[in-house]
Amino acid sequence: MPSQDPCSKPELMHPDEAIKKLLEQVNTISDTEVVTLNHALGRVLAEDLKSQLDLPPFDNSAMDGYAFRFGDLETFNGVLTLKGQSFAGHPFKGQLAAGDCVRIMTGAPIPAGLDTVQMQEETRAEGDQIHIKAPRATGEHVRRRGEELKAGDTVLCSGVRIRAAELGVLATVGISQIRVYRTLKVAFFSTGDELMPVGSELAPGQIYDSNRYSIRGLLEKSGFEWLDLGVIPDNPEAIRQAFREAASRADVVLTSGGVSVGEADFTKQILSEEGQITFWKLAIKPGKPFACGRIGKALFCGLPGNPVSSMVTFQKLVWPMLRKMQGMPQRPPLLVEATLASAIRRQPGRVEYQRGILTREDKGLMVRTTGGQGSGMLTSMSLANCFIHLPQFQGSLEAGETILVEPFDSILD
């Protein structure tokens, strides 16, 4: 477990404090629109929704079998007379007397006066005489009207993101259109003279620009609109114009690179001239050079240039902020305990998110690192399925120790 030095006063901001500051400076967007269910997948509800009907809307069978009065089993020694059938969409419409039963299919309405269903496997038919093994109690295998929802009950709350299950729920209770928040728009660009488009020839000292592809993937998986402004050279005026264009067209501006302390890292300089900086530099690894502020009406987040740092800071810092702006509630990450499969050597000082591979083995959950943890080693993110959480003042760890890991969510998976 981590051992914290109470006298330590780190110069860098803890990521928990950074998240708090990020969330304090943003509000949920106010613009909403009405969409039909066919266009609702991935959208975020902007209102509470109430059911228009009971669910289920009538008593129905949970099994294929026979419907009957529970009390008739004892009176007629478990042998009842078949009088008809009830199928889904085609209910039984006849009259029933004592000792009668009805063949029934799953989802079909329970005929009036009957109260119990026995599954087909527990019955035996001899012509119209049905031998029924008594179930445990009255009402067995019957779904009662309104047992899931009553008309007027809240079905979904504002802030819920519509997935496949929510689409089905809304259709089930007869809601054909919903009010949702406008989709957040995020503009992004990379900075650096060394960055070249994929497919071009590399000159000495040049590399392919991978960060924009990762950022675009993260934004698409998150369900946001995106605007890719490409690669901006390390030129103050070019960066200034990119900032102005991005801020005029988007709610949030993301950059990759240019927030370090190098002589050609102009992003922070231009931001301070065109907008304002909230904070810069965090006690996080990978990802220390992370800048945040505003430019025009847009929020700005400057991600580090190293590929892994860019993805980690998006997931741990930018994603919670975007969730709030889009109207979704905050959700703490899922953390599980796992046994470390091999030693980790590290110096305390920063909260670290090492890329790990989580597996279930005979002894329980085991986690191992993906190998090298350099912030430029993007293959470590491709191999990983979790983050290994290492607190700020945690030193080295030995194999066999218990640690906390965070399985990747749907955004990274």
Short mmCIF file of N, CA and C in Angstrom, two decimals, residues 232-397:
data_model
loop_
_atom_site.label_atom_id
_atom_site.label_comp_id
_atom_site.label_asym_id
_atom_site.label_seq_id
_atom_site.Cartn_x
_atom_site.Cartn_y
_atom_site.Cartn_z
N ILE A 232 -0.32 21.75 -37.42
CA ILE A 232 0.06 23.17 -37.49
C ILE A 232 1.55 23.27 -37.22
N PRO A 233 2.31 23.96 -38.08
CA PRO A 233 3.76 24.07 -37.85
C PRO A 233 4.09 24.88 -36.60
N ASP A 234 5.31 24.74 -36.13
CA ASP A 234 5.76 25.48 -34.95
C ASP A 234 6.01 26.93 -35.32
N ASN A 235 4.93 27.62 -35.59
CA ASN A 235 4.99 29.03 -35.98
C ASN A 235 3.93 29.76 -35.18
N PRO A 236 4.31 30.77 -34.41
CA PRO A 236 3.34 31.43 -33.52
C PRO A 236 2.09 31.92 -34.24
N GLU A 237 2.22 32.54 -35.40
CA GLU A 237 1.05 33.09 -36.09
C GLU A 237 0.16 31.99 -36.64
N ALA A 238 0.78 30.90 -37.12
CA ALA A 238 -0.02 29.77 -37.61
C ALA A 238 -0.82 29.15 -36.47
N ILE A 239 -0.19 29.02 -35.31
CA ILE A 239 -0.88 28.46 -34.15
C ILE A 239 -1.98 29.41 -33.68
N ARG A 240 -1.71 30.71 -33.74
CA ARG A 240 -2.71 31.70 -33.34
C ARG A 240 -3.96 31.59 -34.22
N GLN A 241 -3.76 31.50 -35.53
CA GLN A 241 -4.88 31.39 -36.44
C GLN A 241 -5.65 30.09 -36.24
N ALA A 242 -4.92 29.00 -35.95
CA ALA A 242 -5.57 27.72 -35.69
C ALA A 242 -6.44 27.80 -34.43
N PHE A 243 -5.91 28.45 -33.41
CA PHE A 243 -6.69 28.64 -32.18
C PHE A 243 -7.96 29.44 -32.45
N ARG A 244 -7.85 30.50 -33.17
CA ARG A 244 -9.00 31.36 -33.43
C ARG A 244 -10.06 30.61 -34.22
N GLU A 245 -9.63 29.89 -35.26
CA GLU A 245 -10.59 29.13 -36.06
C GLU A 245 -11.27 28.06 -35.22
N ALA A 246 -10.46 27.30 -34.45
CA ALA A 246 -11.02 26.22 -33.63
C ALA A 246 -12.01 26.76 -32.61
N ALA A 247 -11.66 27.86 -31.95
CA ALA A 247 -12.53 28.43 -30.91
C ALA A 247 -13.83 28.96 -31.49
N SER A 248 -13.81 29.40 -32.74
CA SER A 248 -15.01 29.95 -33.37
C SER A 248 -15.96 28.86 -33.85
N ARG A 249 -15.47 27.62 -33.94
CA ARG A 249 -16.27 26.55 -34.55
C ARG A 249 -16.61 25.41 -33.58
N ALA A 250 -16.06 25.46 -32.37
CA ALA A 250 -16.24 24.31 -31.48
C ALA A 250 -16.46 24.75 -30.04
N ASP A 251 -16.98 23.81 -29.25
CA ASP A 251 -17.15 24.05 -27.82
C ASP A 251 -15.87 23.83 -27.05
N VAL A 252 -15.05 22.92 -27.54
CA VAL A 252 -13.80 22.54 -26.88
C VAL A 252 -12.71 22.47 -27.93
N VAL A 253 -11.52 22.94 -27.56
CA VAL A 253 -10.35 22.86 -28.44
C VAL A 253 -9.31 21.98 -27.77
N LEU A 254 -8.87 20.96 -28.48
CA LEU A 254 -7.80 20.09 -28.01
C LEU A 254 -6.59 20.25 -28.90
N THR A 255 -5.43 20.34 -28.30
CA THR A 255 -4.20 20.33 -29.07
C THR A 255 -3.32 19.19 -28.58
N SER A 256 -2.42 18.77 -29.42
CA SER A 256 -1.46 17.74 -29.06
C SER A 256 -0.07 18.28 -29.32
N GLY A 257 0.72 18.39 -28.25
CA GLY A 257 2.07 18.93 -28.38
C GLY A 257 2.10 20.42 -28.14
N GLY A 258 3.31 20.93 -27.90
CA GLY A 258 3.49 22.37 -27.77
C GLY A 258 3.22 22.94 -26.41
N VAL A 259 3.04 22.08 -25.38
CA VAL A 259 2.76 22.60 -24.04
C VAL A 259 3.90 22.27 -23.08
N SER A 260 5.05 21.89 -23.64
CA SER A 260 6.21 21.61 -22.79
C SER A 260 7.01 22.88 -22.60
N VAL A 261 8.30 22.74 -22.29
CA VAL A 261 9.11 23.92 -21.99
C VAL A 261 10.14 24.20 -23.07
N GLY A 262 10.04 23.51 -24.22
CA GLY A 262 10.99 23.72 -25.28
C GLY A 262 10.87 25.10 -25.90
N GLU A 263 11.95 25.56 -26.57
CA GLU A 263 11.95 26.90 -27.15
C GLU A 263 10.93 27.03 -28.28
N ALA A 264 10.60 25.91 -28.94
CA ALA A 264 9.65 25.96 -30.06
C ALA A 264 8.24 25.54 -29.65
N ASP A 265 7.99 25.40 -28.36
CA ASP A 265 6.66 25.01 -27.89
C ASP A 265 5.84 26.27 -27.63
N PHE A 266 5.07 26.68 -28.64
CA PHE A 266 4.40 27.98 -28.61
C PHE A 266 2.95 27.92 -28.13
N THR A 267 2.39 26.74 -27.99
CA THR A 267 0.95 26.65 -27.68
C THR A 267 0.60 27.40 -26.42
N LYS A 268 1.36 27.16 -25.36
CA LYS A 268 1.08 27.82 -24.09
C LYS A 268 1.24 29.33 -24.22
N GLN A 269 2.25 29.77 -24.95
CA GLN A 269 2.49 31.20 -25.13
C GLN A 269 1.31 31.87 -25.85
N ILE A 270 0.86 31.26 -26.95
CA ILE A 270 -0.24 31.85 -27.72
C ILE A 270 -1.53 31.82 -26.91
N LEU A 271 -1.76 30.73 -26.17
CA LEU A 271 -2.96 30.65 -25.35
C LEU A 271 -3.00 31.78 -24.32
N SER A 272 -1.85 32.08 -23.71
CA SER A 272 -1.82 33.14 -22.71
C SER A 272 -2.09 34.51 -23.34
N GLU A 273 -1.78 34.65 -24.62
CA GLU A 273 -2.03 35.92 -25.32
C GLU A 273 -3.46 36.03 -25.82
N GLU A 274 -4.02 34.91 -26.30
CA GLU A 274 -5.34 34.91 -26.92
C GLU A 274 -6.46 34.57 -25.93
N GLY A 275 -6.11 33.90 -24.85
CA GLY A 275 -7.13 33.46 -23.90
C GLY A 275 -6.59 33.51 -22.49
N GLN A 276 -6.81 32.45 -21.74
CA GLN A 276 -6.31 32.38 -20.37
C GLN A 276 -5.98 30.94 -20.01
N ILE A 277 -5.02 30.79 -19.11
CA ILE A 277 -4.57 29.48 -18.67
C ILE A 277 -5.03 29.26 -17.23
N THR A 278 -5.68 28.12 -16.98
CA THR A 278 -6.12 27.78 -15.63
C THR A 278 -5.01 27.10 -14.86
N PHE A 279 -4.39 26.11 -15.46
CA PHE A 279 -3.24 25.45 -14.82
C PHE A 279 -2.38 24.78 -15.89
N TRP A 280 -1.20 24.39 -15.47
CA TRP A 280 -0.22 23.78 -16.37
C TRP A 280 0.73 22.95 -15.52
N LYS A 281 1.01 21.78 -15.95
CA LYS A 281 1.89 20.82 -15.29
C LYS A 281 1.19 20.10 -14.13
N LEU A 282 1.13 18.78 -14.25
CA LEU A 282 0.45 17.95 -13.27
C LEU A 282 1.38 16.87 -12.74
N ALA A 283 1.05 16.39 -11.54
CA ALA A 283 1.80 15.28 -10.95
C ALA A 283 1.23 13.97 -11.46
N ILE A 284 1.33 13.76 -12.76
CA ILE A 284 0.78 12.58 -13.40
C ILE A 284 1.81 12.01 -14.36
N LYS A 285 1.85 10.70 -14.46
CA LYS A 285 2.78 10.03 -15.36
C LYS A 285 2.05 8.88 -16.02
N PRO A 286 2.05 8.85 -17.36
CA PRO A 286 2.58 9.86 -18.27
C PRO A 286 1.63 11.04 -18.39
N GLY A 287 2.19 12.20 -18.75
CA GLY A 287 1.31 13.33 -19.01
C GLY A 287 1.54 14.59 -18.23
N LYS A 288 2.71 14.82 -17.68
CA LYS A 288 2.94 16.01 -16.85
C LYS A 288 2.63 17.32 -17.56
N PRO A 289 3.10 17.53 -18.81
CA PRO A 289 2.81 18.81 -19.47
C PRO A 289 1.40 18.86 -20.04
N PHE A 290 0.43 19.14 -19.19
CA PHE A 290 -0.97 19.24 -19.60
C PHE A 290 -1.44 20.64 -19.27
N ALA A 291 -1.95 21.36 -20.26
CA ALA A 291 -2.40 22.74 -20.06
C ALA A 291 -3.91 22.82 -20.21
N CYS A 292 -4.51 23.75 -19.48
CA CYS A 292 -5.96 23.93 -19.55
C CYS A 292 -6.28 25.41 -19.44
N GLY A 293 -7.32 25.83 -20.15
CA GLY A 293 -7.73 27.22 -20.08
C GLY A 293 -8.90 27.48 -20.99
N ARG A 294 -9.03 28.73 -21.44
CA ARG A 294 -10.11 29.11 -22.34
C ARG A 294 -9.56 29.99 -23.44
N ILE A 295 -10.21 29.87 -24.60
CA ILE A 295 -9.90 30.77 -25.70
C ILE A 295 -11.23 31.13 -26.36
N GLY A 296 -11.59 32.41 -26.30
CA GLY A 296 -12.91 32.82 -26.72
C GLY A 296 -13.96 32.18 -25.83
N LYS A 297 -14.99 31.61 -26.44
CA LYS A 297 -16.02 30.91 -25.68
C LYS A 297 -15.71 29.43 -25.50
N ALA A 298 -14.63 28.99 -26.08
CA ALA A 298 -14.30 27.57 -26.05
C ALA A 298 -13.37 27.22 -24.90
N LEU A 299 -13.53 26.03 -24.38
CA LEU A 299 -12.59 25.51 -23.39
C LEU A 299 -11.40 24.92 -24.14
N PHE A 300 -10.25 25.02 -23.54
CA PHE A 300 -9.03 24.51 -24.18
C PHE A 300 -8.34 23.50 -23.28
N CYS A 301 -7.88 22.40 -23.88
CA CYS A 301 -7.03 21.44 -23.19
C CYS A 301 -5.86 21.11 -24.10
N GLY A 302 -4.67 21.35 -23.58
CA GLY A 302 -3.45 21.05 -24.33
C GLY A 302 -2.88 19.72 -23.87
N LEU A 303 -3.00 18.70 -24.71
CA LEU A 303 -2.49 17.38 -24.38
C LEU A 303 -1.00 17.31 -24.70
N PRO A 304 -0.27 16.47 -23.98
CA PRO A 304 1.16 16.31 -24.28
C PRO A 304 1.36 15.74 -25.68
N GLY A 305 2.54 15.94 -26.20
CA GLY A 305 2.85 15.45 -27.54
C GLY A 305 3.16 13.97 -27.59
N ASN A 306 3.66 13.39 -26.50
CA ASN A 306 3.93 11.96 -26.51
C ASN A 306 2.63 11.18 -26.64
N PRO A 307 2.59 10.17 -27.51
CA PRO A 307 1.31 9.50 -27.82
C PRO A 307 0.60 8.91 -26.62
N VAL A 308 1.31 8.19 -25.75
CA VAL A 308 0.64 7.58 -24.60
C VAL A 308 0.16 8.66 -23.64
N SER A 309 0.98 9.67 -23.42
CA SER A 309 0.58 10.77 -22.55
C SER A 309 -0.69 11.44 -23.04
N SER A 310 -0.80 11.59 -24.36
CA SER A 310 -1.98 12.21 -24.95
C SER A 310 -3.23 11.39 -24.65
N MET A 311 -3.15 10.06 -24.81
CA MET A 311 -4.32 9.21 -24.57
C MET A 311 -4.67 9.14 -23.09
N VAL A 312 -3.65 9.04 -22.23
CA VAL A 312 -3.90 8.93 -20.79
C VAL A 312 -4.54 10.20 -20.27
N THR A 313 -4.03 11.36 -20.64
CA THR A 313 -4.59 12.61 -20.14
C THR A 313 -5.99 12.85 -20.70
N PHE A 314 -6.26 12.40 -21.92
CA PHE A 314 -7.63 12.49 -22.43
C PHE A 314 -8.56 11.67 -21.55
N GLN A 315 -8.18 10.42 -21.28
CA GLN A 315 -9.06 9.53 -20.52
C GLN A 315 -9.24 10.00 -19.09
N LYS A 316 -8.17 10.41 -18.43
CA LYS A 316 -8.23 10.71 -17.01
C LYS A 316 -8.67 12.15 -16.71
N LEU A 317 -8.47 13.08 -17.64
CA LEU A 317 -8.76 14.49 -17.37
C LEU A 317 -9.81 15.09 -18.30
N VAL A 318 -9.65 14.87 -19.60
CA VAL A 318 -10.55 15.51 -20.56
C VAL A 318 -11.92 14.81 -20.58
N TRP A 319 -11.95 13.51 -20.52
CA TRP A 319 -13.20 12.76 -20.61
C TRP A 319 -14.18 13.14 -19.50
N PRO A 320 -13.78 13.23 -18.22
CA PRO A 320 -14.74 13.68 -17.20
C PRO A 320 -15.31 15.06 -17.48
N MET A 321 -14.49 15.95 -18.00
CA MET A 321 -14.95 17.30 -18.31
C MET A 321 -15.96 17.28 -19.45
N LEU A 322 -15.66 16.52 -20.50
CA LEU A 322 -16.57 16.43 -21.63
C LEU A 322 -17.90 15.80 -21.22
N ARG A 323 -17.85 14.82 -20.32
CA ARG A 323 -19.08 14.19 -19.83
C ARG A 323 -19.99 15.24 -19.18
N LYS A 324 -19.41 16.09 -18.34
CA LYS A 324 -20.22 17.12 -17.67
C LYS A 324 -20.80 18.09 -18.69
N MET A 325 -19.99 18.51 -19.64
CA MET A 325 -20.47 19.46 -20.64
C MET A 325 -21.60 18.87 -21.48
N GLN A 326 -21.54 17.55 -21.73
CA GLN A 326 -22.55 16.89 -22.54
C GLN A 326 -23.80 16.55 -21.75
N GLY A 327 -23.76 16.77 -20.42
CA GLY A 327 -24.95 16.54 -19.60
C GLY A 327 -24.98 15.21 -18.90
N MET A 328 -23.88 14.44 -18.99
CA MET A 328 -23.83 13.13 -18.34
C MET A 328 -23.28 13.28 -16.92
N PRO A 329 -23.78 12.48 -15.98
CA PRO A 329 -23.26 12.56 -14.60
C PRO A 329 -21.85 12.01 -14.52
N GLN A 330 -21.14 12.45 -13.48
CA GLN A 330 -19.80 11.93 -13.26
C GLN A 330 -19.87 10.50 -12.75
N ARG A 331 -18.90 9.70 -13.17
CA ARG A 331 -18.89 8.30 -12.79
C ARG A 331 -17.47 7.93 -12.42
N PRO A 332 -17.22 7.59 -11.15
CA PRO A 332 -15.85 7.22 -10.77
C PRO A 332 -15.41 5.97 -11.50
N PRO A 333 -14.13 5.85 -11.81
CA PRO A 333 -13.66 4.66 -12.53
C PRO A 333 -13.83 3.40 -11.70
N LEU A 334 -14.06 2.29 -12.38
CA LEU A 334 -14.14 0.99 -11.72
C LEU A 334 -12.73 0.53 -11.38
N LEU A 335 -12.47 0.31 -10.09
CA LEU A 335 -11.17 -0.17 -9.64
C LEU A 335 -11.34 -1.55 -9.00
N VAL A 336 -10.47 -2.47 -9.36
CA VAL A 336 -10.50 -3.82 -8.80
C VAL A 336 -9.12 -4.17 -8.28
N GLU A 337 -9.09 -5.04 -7.28
CA GLU A 337 -7.82 -5.50 -6.74
C GLU A 337 -7.30 -6.67 -7.55
N ALA A 338 -6.01 -6.66 -7.80
CA ALA A 338 -5.38 -7.75 -8.53
C ALA A 338 -4.00 -7.99 -7.93
N THR A 339 -3.46 -9.17 -8.18
CA THR A 339 -2.13 -9.53 -7.70
C THR A 339 -1.11 -9.21 -8.79
N LEU A 340 -0.06 -8.54 -8.39
CA LEU A 340 0.98 -8.15 -9.34
C LEU A 340 1.82 -9.37 -9.72
N ALA A 341 1.95 -9.61 -11.02
CA ALA A 341 2.65 -10.80 -11.49
C ALA A 341 4.16 -10.63 -11.50
N SER A 342 4.63 -9.40 -11.59
CA SER A 342 6.08 -9.15 -11.60
C SER A 342 6.34 -7.81 -10.94
N ALA A 343 7.57 -7.62 -10.51
CA ALA A 343 7.94 -6.42 -9.76
C ALA A 343 7.83 -5.17 -10.63
N ILE A 344 7.54 -4.04 -9.97
CA ILE A 344 7.55 -2.73 -10.61
C ILE A 344 8.53 -1.85 -9.87
N ARG A 345 9.48 -1.29 -10.58
CA ARG A 345 10.46 -0.39 -9.99
C ARG A 345 10.11 1.05 -10.37
N ARG A 346 9.96 1.90 -9.37
CA ARG A 346 9.61 3.30 -9.65
C ARG A 346 10.01 4.19 -8.50
N GLN A 347 10.11 5.49 -8.82
CA GLN A 347 10.37 6.51 -7.81
C GLN A 347 9.06 7.23 -7.49
N PRO A 348 8.77 7.50 -6.21
CA PRO A 348 7.57 8.27 -5.87
C PRO A 348 7.64 9.68 -6.44
N GLY A 349 6.49 10.33 -6.51
CA GLY A 349 6.46 11.73 -6.94
C GLY A 349 5.28 12.09 -7.81
N ARG A 350 4.82 11.13 -8.63
CA ARG A 350 3.68 11.41 -9.50
C ARG A 350 2.72 10.23 -9.48
N VAL A 351 1.42 10.55 -9.62
CA VAL A 351 0.43 9.49 -9.83
C VAL A 351 0.72 8.87 -11.19
N GLU A 352 0.83 7.55 -11.22
CA GLU A 352 1.23 6.90 -12.47
C GLU A 352 0.17 5.89 -12.90
N TYR A 353 -0.06 5.88 -14.20
CA TYR A 353 -0.98 4.93 -14.81
C TYR A 353 -0.18 4.05 -15.77
N GLN A 354 0.30 2.93 -15.26
CA GLN A 354 1.04 2.02 -16.11
C GLN A 354 0.06 1.16 -16.90
N ARG A 355 0.43 0.85 -18.12
CA ARG A 355 -0.41 0.02 -18.96
C ARG A 355 -0.23 -1.43 -18.56
N GLY A 356 -1.35 -2.13 -18.34
CA GLY A 356 -1.28 -3.49 -17.84
C GLY A 356 -2.17 -4.45 -18.61
N ILE A 357 -1.93 -5.73 -18.36
CA ILE A 357 -2.75 -6.81 -18.94
C ILE A 357 -3.36 -7.57 -17.77
N LEU A 358 -4.69 -7.46 -17.63
CA LEU A 358 -5.41 -8.08 -16.52
C LEU A 358 -5.98 -9.41 -16.98
N THR A 359 -5.74 -10.47 -16.22
CA THR A 359 -6.24 -11.80 -16.56
C THR A 359 -6.82 -12.46 -15.31
N ARG A 360 -7.75 -13.39 -15.54
CA ARG A 360 -8.27 -14.21 -14.43
C ARG A 360 -7.59 -15.56 -14.49
N GLU A 361 -6.90 -15.92 -13.41
CA GLU A 361 -6.19 -17.17 -13.34
C GLU A 361 -6.71 -17.98 -12.15
N ASP A 362 -6.13 -19.15 -11.93
CA ASP A 362 -6.63 -20.04 -10.86
C ASP A 362 -6.62 -19.35 -9.50
N LYS A 363 -5.65 -18.49 -9.26
CA LYS A 363 -5.53 -17.82 -7.96
C LYS A 363 -6.29 -16.51 -7.91
N GLY A 364 -7.01 -16.17 -8.98
CA GLY A 364 -7.77 -14.92 -9.00
C GLY A 364 -7.26 -13.97 -10.07
N LEU A 365 -7.54 -12.67 -9.90
CA LEU A 365 -7.12 -11.68 -10.88
C LEU A 365 -5.63 -11.41 -10.77
N MET A 366 -4.94 -11.49 -11.89
CA MET A 366 -3.51 -11.20 -11.96
C MET A 366 -3.30 -10.08 -12.97
N VAL A 367 -2.30 -9.23 -12.71
CA VAL A 367 -1.99 -8.16 -13.65
C VAL A 367 -0.49 -8.09 -13.84
N ARG A 368 -0.11 -7.84 -15.07
CA ARG A 368 1.30 -7.65 -15.43
C ARG A 368 1.39 -6.44 -16.35
N THR A 369 2.51 -5.78 -16.34
CA THR A 369 2.68 -4.63 -17.22
C THR A 369 2.83 -5.12 -18.66
N THR A 370 2.66 -4.19 -19.59
CA THR A 370 2.83 -4.52 -21.00
C THR A 370 4.30 -4.52 -21.40
N GLY A 371 5.18 -4.25 -20.44
CA GLY A 371 6.60 -4.13 -20.73
C GLY A 371 7.04 -2.69 -20.55
N GLY A 372 7.81 -2.18 -21.51
CA GLY A 372 8.28 -0.81 -21.42
C GLY A 372 7.14 0.18 -21.28
N GLN A 373 7.32 1.17 -20.41
CA GLN A 373 6.26 2.12 -20.10
C GLN A 373 6.59 3.54 -20.56
N GLY A 374 7.48 3.67 -21.52
CA GLY A 374 7.81 4.98 -22.03
C GLY A 374 6.59 5.67 -22.62
N SER A 375 6.51 7.00 -22.45
CA SER A 375 5.32 7.73 -22.89
C SER A 375 5.22 7.83 -24.41
N GLY A 376 6.28 7.43 -25.11
CA GLY A 376 6.21 7.42 -26.57
C GLY A 376 5.90 6.05 -27.14
N MET A 377 5.72 5.05 -26.26
CA MET A 377 5.53 3.66 -26.71
C MET A 377 4.03 3.37 -26.84
N LEU A 378 3.46 3.77 -27.98
CA LEU A 378 2.02 3.66 -28.17
C LEU A 378 1.57 2.20 -28.25
N THR A 379 2.47 1.30 -28.63
CA THR A 379 2.08 -0.12 -28.68
C THR A 379 1.68 -0.63 -27.30
N SER A 380 2.15 0.02 -26.23
CA SER A 380 1.76 -0.41 -24.88
C SER A 380 0.26 -0.22 -24.66
N MET A 381 -0.34 0.81 -25.29
CA MET A 381 -1.78 1.02 -25.18
C MET A 381 -2.55 -0.03 -25.98
N SER A 382 -1.96 -0.43 -27.11
CA SER A 382 -2.61 -1.44 -27.94
C SER A 382 -2.63 -2.80 -27.25
N LEU A 383 -1.58 -3.11 -26.49
CA LEU A 383 -1.49 -4.40 -25.79
C LEU A 383 -2.33 -4.44 -24.52
N ALA A 384 -2.55 -3.28 -23.92
CA ALA A 384 -3.14 -3.21 -22.57
C ALA A 384 -4.66 -3.38 -22.60
N ASN A 385 -5.19 -3.81 -21.45
CA ASN A 385 -6.64 -3.79 -21.23
C ASN A 385 -6.99 -3.13 -19.90
N CYS A 386 -5.98 -2.50 -19.26
CA CYS A 386 -6.24 -1.83 -17.99
C CYS A 386 -5.11 -0.86 -17.68
N PHE A 387 -5.38 0.04 -16.73
CA PHE A 387 -4.34 0.86 -16.12
C PHE A 387 -3.99 0.27 -14.76
N ILE A 388 -2.71 0.21 -14.46
CA ILE A 388 -2.26 -0.13 -13.11
C ILE A 388 -2.10 1.18 -12.36
N HIS A 389 -2.88 1.37 -11.28
CA HIS A 389 -2.86 2.61 -10.51
C HIS A 389 -1.71 2.60 -9.52
N LEU A 390 -0.84 3.59 -9.62
CA LEU A 390 0.27 3.73 -8.68
C LEU A 390 0.16 5.12 -8.05
N PRO A 391 -0.20 5.20 -6.77
CA PRO A 391 -0.38 6.50 -6.11
C PRO A 391 0.89 7.33 -6.11
N GLN A 392 0.71 8.61 -5.82
CA GLN A 392 1.80 9.58 -5.94
C GLN A 392 3.03 9.21 -5.12
N PHE A 393 2.83 8.69 -3.92
CA PHE A 393 3.97 8.42 -3.04
C PHE A 393 4.30 6.93 -2.95
N GLN A 394 3.79 6.16 -3.89
CA GLN A 394 4.07 4.73 -3.93
C GLN A 394 5.47 4.50 -4.49
N GLY A 395 6.24 3.68 -3.79
CA GLY A 395 7.55 3.30 -4.30
C GLY A 395 7.46 2.01 -5.11
N SER A 396 8.57 1.29 -5.15
CA SER A 396 8.62 0.05 -5.92
C SER A 396 7.71 -1.01 -5.29
N LEU A 397 7.27 -1.94 -6.11
CA LEU A 397 6.39 -3.02 -5.69
C LEU A 397 6.99 -4.35 -6.10
#
